[in-house]
Amino acid sequence: MKKTELQKQIRDIPDFPKPGIIFKDITPLLDDKEAFKKAIDLLAKKFKKEQIDHIVAVEARGFILGGALAYKMKTGFVPVRKKGKLPYKTARVEYQLEYGTDTLEMHEDAVKPGSRVLVVDDVLATGGTVKAVTDLLKRQQAQIVGIVFLIELKFLKGKEKLKDFPVYSVIKY
Ligand code: AMP
């Protein structure tokens, strides 16, 4: 399957979740066995020569890609969740939203100092969410080997927020 065919499985939903946003719906891609496999293979390819200890991903769509990617790359998986969801002691980061703030958490013992991690998410939009994840990981003294996205919305310039790290996106708009 070619990348162009993969792109056909991403559905644009205008005005979701609010007016003016074109939501990139990846559920048709996830639903298609060849497209899902191809997406994971492409996400795994960029950093396949690197030694990676953990894939780190944010709920909820990040978990779908992150779990499969960890299996493919033979790494562990570390979930980053919204406030109050993780049961053990957590490290947390507060980050800015368009209106107000939000908090992300990970278990404080999930990543050991010096661990080599690869961060994954479905869509790079403004980059605020993944930037917060990198701040959290840096505080835990993890080594961020790279960040991979299935989709990058280039016009939002999210990559500028992540310029300290190697970033790779499979599909760009
Ligand atoms: P960001 O603005 O980069 O912090 O994006 C926050 C989260 O919202 C990401 O994890 C994306 O999954 C999601 N997201 C943002 N914009 C879109 C979009 N146009 N379509 C689908 N998901 C989006």
XYZ file of N, CA, C and O and ligand atoms in Angstrom:
715
model
N 0.839 -1.215 0.000
C 0.000 0.000 0.000
C 0.870 1.259 0.000
O 1.819 1.351 0.773
N 0.521 2.209 -0.887
C 1.296 3.454 -0.972
C 0.775 4.488 0.037
O -0.353 4.406 0.502
N 1.641 5.476 0.298
C 1.288 6.531 1.245
C 0.042 7.308 0.791
O -0.780 7.718 1.599
N -0.094 7.481 -0.552
C -1.255 8.213 -1.081
C -2.566 7.465 -0.769
O -3.593 8.085 -0.516
N -2.470 6.121 -0.787
C -3.673 5.319 -0.468
C -3.999 5.416 1.029
O -5.160 5.412 1.423
N -2.941 5.521 1.810
C -3.109 5.687 3.259
C -3.861 7.000 3.531
O -4.788 7.058 4.338
N -3.431 8.020 2.816
C -4.017 9.358 2.973
C -5.522 9.345 2.665
O -6.287 10.066 3.293
N -5.914 8.499 1.712
C -7.342 8.402 1.336
C -8.202 7.880 2.478
O -9.429 8.015 2.454
N -7.578 7.224 3.437
C -8.329 6.654 4.564
C -8.459 7.630 5.740
O -8.886 7.248 6.828
N -8.019 8.862 5.524
C -8.190 9.891 6.566
C -9.337 10.793 6.137
O -9.319 11.348 5.033
N -10.329 10.916 7.004
C -11.568 11.608 6.645
C -11.586 12.990 7.273
O -11.342 13.134 8.470
N -11.887 13.997 6.462
C -12.016 15.373 6.968
C -13.429 15.599 7.500
O -14.400 15.382 6.776
N -13.526 16.033 8.743
C -14.837 16.367 9.318
C -14.835 17.874 9.626
O -14.234 18.299 10.616
N -15.505 18.663 8.771
C -15.505 20.111 9.017
C -16.308 20.480 10.265
O -17.292 19.819 10.598
N -15.834 21.520 10.949
C -16.528 22.088 12.118
C -16.700 21.114 13.282
O -17.691 21.162 13.993
N -15.715 20.210 13.454
C -15.699 19.327 14.628
C -14.361 19.475 15.323
O -13.333 19.463 14.652
N -14.290 19.606 16.632
C -15.386 19.657 17.606
C -16.027 21.045 17.728
O -16.983 21.187 18.463
N -15.469 22.039 16.977
C -16.141 23.344 16.991
C -15.974 24.036 15.645
O -15.117 23.640 14.844
N -16.776 25.073 15.368
C -16.736 25.730 14.066
C -15.318 26.179 13.677
O -14.561 26.661 14.523
N -14.963 25.963 12.421
C -13.664 26.411 11.911
C -12.565 25.363 11.951
O -11.551 25.498 11.286
N -12.762 24.281 12.728
C -11.757 23.213 12.807
C -12.105 22.134 11.782
O -13.260 21.728 11.672
N -11.104 21.718 11.008
C -11.302 20.536 10.146
C -10.641 19.363 10.852
O -9.415 19.285 10.936
N -11.459 18.487 11.379
C -10.961 17.369 12.172
C -10.482 16.247 11.264
O -11.191 15.818 10.361
N -9.270 15.778 11.501
C -8.718 14.646 10.738
C -9.116 13.356 11.449
O -8.533 13.009 12.482
N -10.103 12.688 10.901
C -10.649 11.471 11.501
C -9.884 10.258 10.960
O -9.984 9.928 9.774
N -9.139 9.595 11.872
C -8.318 8.455 11.414
C -9.031 7.112 11.582
O -8.447 6.071 11.313
N -10.302 7.130 12.011
C -10.962 5.830 12.253
C -11.116 4.977 10.986
O -10.994 3.758 11.080
N -11.318 5.579 9.776
C -11.346 4.704 8.586
C -10.004 4.001 8.359
O -9.966 2.825 7.974
N -8.917 4.713 8.638
C -7.578 4.113 8.502
C -7.396 2.975 9.511
O -6.895 1.896 9.173
N -7.818 3.204 10.752
C -7.674 2.169 11.787
C -8.512 0.936 11.463
O -8.146 -0.189 11.796
N -9.622 1.176 10.785
C -10.591 0.134 10.457
C -10.097 -0.796 9.339
O -10.577 -1.915 9.185
N -9.122 -0.301 8.556
C -8.637 -1.028 7.369
C -7.342 -1.761 7.737
O -6.344 -1.122 8.086
N -7.352 -3.075 7.662
C -6.200 -3.850 8.173
C -4.900 -3.495 7.473
O -3.841 -3.427 8.111
N -4.958 -3.252 6.156
C -3.716 -2.923 5.438
C -3.232 -1.519 5.775
O -2.029 -1.285 5.939
N -4.172 -0.578 5.877
C -3.800 0.809 6.159
C -3.232 0.949 7.576
O -2.241 1.646 7.789
N -3.847 0.276 8.527
C -3.369 0.348 9.914
C -1.951 -0.209 10.010
O -1.043 0.398 10.591
N -1.745 -1.344 9.363
C -0.407 -1.959 9.388
C 0.616 -1.040 8.729
O 1.709 -0.828 9.254
N 0.229 -0.493 7.573
C 1.151 0.393 6.843
C 1.505 1.621 7.695
O 2.666 2.048 7.738
N 0.515 2.186 8.359
C 0.746 3.365 9.194
C 1.757 3.040 10.304
O 2.694 3.807 10.543
N 1.584 1.906 10.958
C 2.511 1.517 12.041
C 3.901 1.244 11.469
O 4.918 1.682 12.031
N 3.954 0.562 10.323
C 5.262 0.280 9.695
C 6.003 1.584 9.386
O 7.205 1.689 9.616
N 5.280 2.577 8.860
C 5.922 3.857 8.511
C 6.345 4.643 9.748
O 7.404 5.272 9.769
N 5.519 4.587 10.799
C 5.886 5.268 12.053
C 7.138 4.639 12.674
O 7.962 5.320 13.276
N 7.277 3.326 12.492
C 8.403 2.600 13.104
C 9.706 2.793 12.328
O 10.798 2.677 12.896
N 9.580 3.113 11.033
C 10.728 3.085 10.127
C 11.784 4.145 10.462
O 12.984 3.858 10.462
N 11.327 5.349 10.753
C 12.240 6.489 10.876
C 13.319 6.276 11.949
O 14.472 6.639 11.752
N 12.941 5.697 13.074
C 13.895 5.567 14.179
C 14.234 4.096 14.453
O 14.618 3.749 15.565
N 14.104 3.262 13.423
C 14.290 1.815 13.653
C 15.725 1.444 14.027
O 15.953 0.433 14.684
N 16.678 2.284 13.636
C 18.085 1.974 13.949
C 18.468 2.429 15.353
O 19.530 2.092 15.857
N 17.635 3.232 15.971
C 17.923 3.739 17.316
C 17.516 2.706 18.363
O 16.540 1.983 18.177
N 18.247 2.713 19.460
C 17.804 1.884 20.578
C 16.743 2.683 21.344
O 16.990 3.815 21.764
N 15.553 2.129 21.459
C 14.449 2.798 22.149
C 13.983 1.905 23.310
O 13.759 0.711 23.120
N 13.834 2.499 24.488
C 13.358 1.729 25.649
C 11.834 1.783 25.788
O 11.203 0.800 26.140
N 11.257 2.979 25.519
C 9.810 3.146 25.710
C 9.209 3.982 24.590
O 9.797 4.979 24.180
N 8.010 3.602 24.195
C 7.160 4.496 23.414
C 6.312 5.243 24.443
O 5.754 4.634 25.366
N 6.195 6.560 24.283
C 5.372 7.375 25.182
C 4.261 8.003 24.351
O 4.528 8.594 23.294
N 3.017 7.868 24.827
C 1.891 8.423 24.068
C 0.818 8.975 24.995
O 0.702 8.557 26.150
N 0.053 9.933 24.475
C -1.019 10.579 25.228
C -2.362 9.964 24.841
O -2.610 9.701 23.665
N -3.239 9.798 25.831
C -4.574 9.296 25.532
C -5.303 10.279 24.615
O -4.995 11.464 24.625
N -6.263 9.845 23.845
C -6.676 8.473 23.674
C -6.150 7.912 22.350
O -5.751 6.748 22.276
N -6.118 8.739 21.314
C -5.700 8.180 20.014
C -4.219 7.826 19.987
O -3.810 6.908 19.271
N -3.434 8.527 20.804
C -2.015 8.195 20.902
C -1.797 6.774 21.394
O -0.835 6.104 21.006
N -2.719 6.294 22.247
C -2.587 4.931 22.786
C -2.771 3.875 21.700
O -2.138 2.831 21.740
N -3.659 4.150 20.762
C -3.940 3.165 19.707
C -2.689 2.957 18.859
O -2.289 1.829 18.570
N -2.070 4.070 18.483
C -0.855 3.979 17.668
C 0.325 3.525 18.530
O 1.143 2.715 18.096
N 0.401 4.064 19.744
C 1.548 3.797 20.611
C 1.673 2.335 21.023
O 2.779 1.798 21.044
N 0.577 1.700 21.330
C 0.609 0.281 21.725
C 1.100 -0.594 20.589
O 1.977 -1.451 20.776
N 0.558 -0.338 19.397
C 0.967 -1.118 18.218
C 2.434 -0.840 17.867
O 3.183 -1.749 17.516
N 2.825 0.417 18.005
C 4.199 0.797 17.676
C 5.201 0.171 18.662
O 6.278 -0.288 18.259
N 4.839 0.125 19.930
C 5.713 -0.499 20.935
C 5.888 -1.995 20.631
O 6.992 -2.526 20.733
N 4.801 -2.646 20.215
C 4.889 -4.069 19.857
C 5.826 -4.246 18.662
O 6.733 -5.081 18.684
N 5.620 -3.422 17.655
C 6.434 -3.498 16.425
C 7.913 -3.228 16.717
O 8.794 -3.891 16.180
N 8.187 -2.235 17.577
C 9.578 -1.826 17.824
C 10.197 -2.556 19.024
O 11.333 -2.275 19.393
N 9.392 -3.458 19.596
C 9.862 -4.264 20.747
C 10.335 -3.374 21.899
O 11.447 -3.513 22.417
N 9.492 -2.423 22.281
C 9.804 -1.522 23.392
C 8.709 -1.632 24.447
O 7.665 -2.232 24.204
N 8.933 -0.979 25.580
C 7.864 -0.816 26.553
C 6.933 0.311 26.129
O 7.209 1.027 25.154
N 5.837 0.465 26.846
C 4.876 1.532 26.544
C 4.574 2.315 27.824
O 4.297 1.720 28.877
N 4.625 3.633 27.721
C 4.322 4.495 28.875
C 3.141 5.397 28.539
O 3.212 6.205 27.605
N 2.030 5.262 29.284
C 0.875 6.127 29.028
C 1.002 7.481 29.732
O 1.404 7.548 30.897
N 0.656 8.533 29.008
C 0.494 9.866 29.600
C -1.001 10.147 29.582
O -1.653 9.989 28.546
N -1.552 10.527 30.764
C -3.005 10.660 30.856
C -3.423 12.003 31.416
O -2.634 12.731 32.008
N -4.686 12.305 31.223
C -5.266 13.512 31.810
C -5.306 13.335 33.329
O -5.326 12.210 33.841
N -5.380 14.458 34.013
C -5.335 14.497 35.475
C -6.297 13.508 36.155
O -7.459 13.405 35.764
N -5.759 12.783 37.133
C -6.606 11.945 37.990
C -6.905 10.547 37.484
O -7.674 9.822 38.114
N -6.336 10.157 36.364
C -6.653 8.834 35.787
C -5.663 7.751 36.188
O -6.011 6.571 36.189
N -4.422 8.140 36.471
C -3.405 7.127 36.779
C -3.425 6.807 38.273
O -3.504 7.713 39.106
N -3.322 5.513 38.631
C -3.537 5.113 40.020
C -2.362 5.339 40.977
O -2.569 5.496 42.178
N -1.130 5.323 40.454
C 0.053 5.399 41.335
C 0.516 6.855 41.438
O -0.116 7.761 40.897
N 1.643 7.108 42.114
C 2.183 8.468 42.244
C 2.571 9.007 40.871
O 3.154 8.275 40.065
N 2.259 10.272 40.638
C 2.494 10.797 39.295
C 3.411 12.026 39.295
O 3.499 12.757 40.266
N 4.056 12.215 38.145
C 4.711 13.479 37.809
C 3.730 14.191 36.896
O 3.059 13.555 36.080
N 3.592 15.509 37.041
C 2.574 16.187 36.240
C 3.091 17.479 35.628
O 4.054 18.082 36.114
N 2.440 17.883 34.558
C 2.778 19.137 33.900
C 1.472 19.853 33.543
O 0.505 19.228 33.107
N 1.469 21.152 33.790
C 0.313 21.963 33.413
C 0.668 22.691 32.120
O 1.798 23.140 31.948
N -0.257 22.765 31.193
C 0.056 23.453 29.943
C -1.133 24.290 29.483
O -2.278 24.047 29.872
N -0.798 25.244 28.634
C -1.750 26.254 28.195
C -2.652 25.727 27.072
O -2.170 25.140 26.113
N -3.943 25.938 27.206
C -4.867 25.680 26.102
C -5.290 27.036 25.534
O -4.883 28.077 26.041
N -6.123 27.002 24.512
C -6.625 28.255 23.945
C -7.306 29.087 25.048
O -7.061 30.276 25.193
N -8.158 28.408 25.820
C -8.768 29.044 26.987
C -8.420 28.202 28.201
O -8.812 27.044 28.273
N -7.665 28.759 29.141
C -7.347 28.040 30.380
C -6.161 27.090 30.254
O -5.348 27.224 29.350
N -6.095 26.142 31.193
C -4.968 25.204 31.224
C -5.478 23.776 31.376
O -6.635 23.553 31.707
N -4.580 22.829 31.116
C -4.890 21.418 31.307
C -3.680 20.766 31.972
O -2.593 21.342 31.979
N -3.869 19.578 32.522
C -2.784 18.885 33.206
C -2.612 17.484 32.636
O -3.592 16.776 32.414
N -1.359 17.108 32.397
C -1.038 15.748 31.964
C -0.183 15.090 33.041
O 0.613 15.760 33.701
N -0.347 13.773 33.177
C 0.389 13.037 34.209
C 0.988 11.749 33.657
O 0.427 11.139 32.751
N 2.114 11.348 34.259
C 2.642 10.002 34.028
C 3.108 9.450 35.370
O 3.369 10.226 36.297
N 3.177 8.142 35.482
C 3.670 7.566 36.736
C 5.114 7.988 36.953
O 5.926 7.962 36.026
N 5.420 8.368 38.191
C 6.746 8.951 38.458
C 7.884 7.955 38.264
O 9.020 8.359 38.050
N 7.571 6.652 38.321
C 8.640 5.652 38.132
C 8.600 4.997 36.751
O 9.273 4.004 36.494
N 7.794 5.569 35.833
C 7.605 4.921 34.524
C 8.866 4.984 33.659
O 9.170 4.055 32.921
N 9.565 6.100 33.741
C 10.744 6.298 32.896
C 11.933 6.555 33.827
O 11.903 7.485 34.623
N 12.953 5.744 33.716
C 14.160 5.928 34.537
C 15.051 7.007 33.909
O 15.045 7.177 32.681
N 15.840 7.734 34.722
C 16.757 8.720 34.143
C 17.654 8.073 33.087
O 18.169 6.979 33.292
N 17.765 8.748 31.949
C 18.604 8.225 30.862
C 17.888 7.282 29.911
O 18.439 6.911 28.873
N 16.642 6.907 30.218
C 15.888 6.038 29.299
C 15.698 6.726 27.959
O 15.460 7.927 27.899
N 15.762 5.942 26.906
C 15.623 6.495 25.552
C 14.184 6.290 25.085
O 13.716 5.155 25.000
N 13.494 7.397 24.823
C 12.063 7.302 24.519
C 11.740 7.889 23.146
O 12.414 8.790 22.660
N 10.680 7.338 22.553
C 10.115 7.859 21.311
C 8.668 8.246 21.616
O 7.907 7.439 22.157
N 8.307 9.486 21.308
C 6.957 9.991 21.591
C 6.130 9.853 20.312
O 6.630 10.130 19.214
N 4.864 9.442 20.453
C 3.992 9.322 19.272
C 2.626 9.940 19.549
O 2.109 9.869 20.663
N 2.060 10.579 18.521
C 0.670 11.024 18.594
C 0.079 10.972 17.186
O 0.814 10.861 16.207
N -1.241 11.075 17.102
C -1.866 10.964 15.779
C -1.682 12.240 14.964
O -1.294 12.184 13.798
N -1.950 13.410 15.576
C -1.947 14.670 14.819
C -1.061 15.707 15.509
O -1.212 15.948 16.717
N -0.144 16.315 14.756
C 0.579 17.493 15.235
C -0.193 18.720 14.748
O -0.223 19.007 13.549
N -0.862 19.400 15.692
C -1.599 20.624 15.353
C -0.767 21.807 15.849
O 0.248 22.138 15.245
N -1.129 22.420 16.977
C -0.325 23.545 17.492
C 0.950 23.055 18.185
O 1.853 23.849 18.458
N 0.991 21.784 18.525
C 2.172 21.220 19.182
C 2.155 21.364 20.698
O 3.052 20.858 21.373
N 1.142 22.028 21.241
C 1.100 22.291 22.686
C 1.088 21.035 23.542
O 1.774 20.969 24.566
N 0.329 20.037 23.117
C 0.205 18.807 23.909
C 1.529 18.059 23.969
O 2.002 17.696 25.056
N 2.118 17.838 22.818
C 3.359 17.060 22.795
C 4.512 17.847 23.428
O 5.381 17.266 24.077
N 4.482 19.169 23.289
C 5.493 19.993 23.978
C 5.409 19.750 25.489
O 6.436 19.606 26.162
N 4.193 19.693 26.023
C 4.011 19.424 27.454
C 4.563 18.041 27.820
O 5.188 17.880 28.868
N 4.341 17.069 26.944
C 4.870 15.719 27.187
C 6.405 15.751 27.229
O 7.028 15.139 28.095
N 7.018 16.508 26.325
C 8.490 16.576 26.313
C 8.996 17.283 27.582
O 10.037 16.903 28.113
N 8.274 18.275 28.066
C 8.664 18.948 29.314
C 8.638 17.958 30.488
O 9.552 17.927 31.317
N 7.586 17.155 30.511
C 7.439 16.134 31.555
C 8.587 15.116 31.472
O 9.203 14.765 32.486
N 8.894 14.680 30.275
C 9.954 13.675 30.082
C 11.332 14.236 30.436
O 12.162 13.534 31.002
N 11.544 15.508 30.117
C 12.838 16.121 30.432
C 13.035 16.192 31.943
O 14.115 15.939 32.455
N 11.943 16.502 32.645
C 12.019 16.554 34.109
C 12.325 15.187 34.702
O 12.940 15.079 35.761
N 11.873 14.126 34.020
C 12.156 12.763 34.473
C 13.526 12.302 33.959
O 13.879 11.141 34.085
N 14.245 13.229 33.307
C 15.587 12.971 32.754
C 15.614 11.863 31.708
O 16.584 11.105 31.593
N 14.522 11.764 30.963
C 14.502 10.824 29.840
C 15.248 11.449 28.670
O 15.343 12.670 28.563
N 15.747 10.594 27.802
C 16.391 11.071 26.583
C 15.380 10.921 25.446
O 14.988 9.786 25.120
N 14.945 12.048 24.885
C 13.924 12.000 23.834
C 14.621 11.797 22.486
O 15.242 12.710 21.951
N 14.507 10.580 21.968
C 15.210 10.233 20.720
C 14.496 10.854 19.527
O 15.137 11.284 18.561
N 13.174 10.938 19.594
C 12.426 11.530 18.492
C 10.942 11.592 18.811
O 10.496 11.103 19.862
N 10.216 12.239 17.883
C 8.759 12.346 18.015
C 8.168 12.018 16.651
O 8.622 12.569 15.631
N 7.177 11.119 16.630
C 6.549 10.758 15.355
C 5.040 11.006 15.404
O 4.393 10.778 16.427
N 4.534 11.501 14.274
C 3.104 11.748 14.115
C 2.627 11.060 12.853
O 3.369 10.972 11.879
N 1.375 10.652 12.876
C 0.786 10.140 11.644
C 0.520 11.315 10.698
O 0.779 11.237 9.503
N 0.033 12.426 11.264
C -0.392 13.577 10.458
C 0.203 14.857 11.041
O 0.159 15.061 12.254
N 0.721 15.720 10.161
C 1.160 17.050 10.596
C 0.362 18.111 9.843
O 0.285 18.078 8.613
N -0.220 19.051 10.592
C -0.924 20.186 9.983
C 0.076 21.343 9.927
O 0.238 22.090 10.889
N 0.781 21.419 8.795
C 1.948 22.312 8.707
C 1.609 23.780 8.952
O 2.395 24.512 9.536
N 0.422 24.184 8.495
C 0.040 25.599 8.598
C -0.082 26.075 10.049
O -0.080 27.268 10.313
N -0.165 25.155 11.005
C -0.252 25.547 12.418
C 1.135 25.691 13.067
O 1.235 26.103 14.228
N 2.163 25.333 12.301
C 3.562 25.539 12.725
C 3.900 24.920 14.089
O 4.723 25.457 14.847
N 3.269 23.803 14.393
C 3.535 23.132 15.674
C 4.976 22.668 15.809
O 5.506 22.562 16.920
N 5.609 22.403 14.681
C 6.986 21.886 14.696
C 7.956 22.880 15.353
O 8.961 22.482 15.936
N 7.619 24.173 15.249
C 8.490 25.198 15.855
C 8.602 25.018 17.364
O 9.643 25.290 17.951
N 7.516 24.543 17.983
C 7.544 24.309 19.437
C 8.414 23.100 19.798
O 8.813 22.945 20.936
N 8.656 22.248 18.795
C 9.361 20.983 19.062
C 10.739 20.975 18.416
O 11.300 19.918 18.124
N 11.291 22.178 18.186
C 12.512 22.251 17.379
C 13.757 21.660 18.070
O 14.766 21.448 17.399
N 13.673 21.359 19.371
C 14.792 20.721 20.062
C 14.910 19.225 19.757
O 15.854 18.585 20.201
N 13.916 18.682 19.030
C 13.879 17.227 18.844
C 13.708 16.865 17.372
O 13.086 17.618 16.626
N 14.209 15.680 16.973
C 13.913 15.200 15.626
C 12.424 14.840 15.531
O 11.925 14.067 16.348
N 11.731 15.438 14.564
C 10.290 15.194 14.395
C 10.054 14.608 13.010
O 10.592 15.100 12.017
N 9.243 13.541 12.949
C 8.896 12.943 11.659
C 7.387 12.746 11.584
O 6.774 12.237 12.526
N 6.785 13.168 10.468
C 5.353 12.931 10.265
C 5.159 12.153 8.975
O 5.790 12.459 7.960
N 4.299 11.157 9.016
C 4.059 10.308 7.845
C 3.347 11.102 6.757
O 3.747 11.077 5.597
N 2.281 11.826 7.123
C 1.470 12.562 6.148
C 1.397 14.020 6.554
O 1.151 14.337 7.727
N 1.621 14.914 5.576
C 1.592 16.359 5.891
C 0.498 17.055 5.095
O 0.294 16.761 3.924
N -0.169 17.985 5.746
C -1.189 18.809 5.076
C -0.792 20.261 5.169
O -0.247 20.685 6.179
P -2.070 20.249 19.583
O -2.738 21.502 19.129
O -0.903 19.877 18.687
O -1.679 20.280 21.022
O -3.145 19.091 19.404
C -3.804 18.555 20.502
C -4.419 17.216 20.209
O -5.631 17.439 19.528
C -3.579 16.268 19.403
O -3.248 15.174 20.204
C -4.464 15.844 18.263
O -4.765 14.475 18.381
C -5.739 16.628 18.413
N -6.020 17.479 17.252
C -5.739 18.791 17.108
N -6.182 19.270 15.949
C -6.750 18.218 15.300
C -7.383 18.052 14.032
N -7.546 19.070 13.151
N -7.842 16.825 13.716
C -7.702 15.794 14.582
N -7.126 15.889 15.774
C -6.655 17.084 16.142
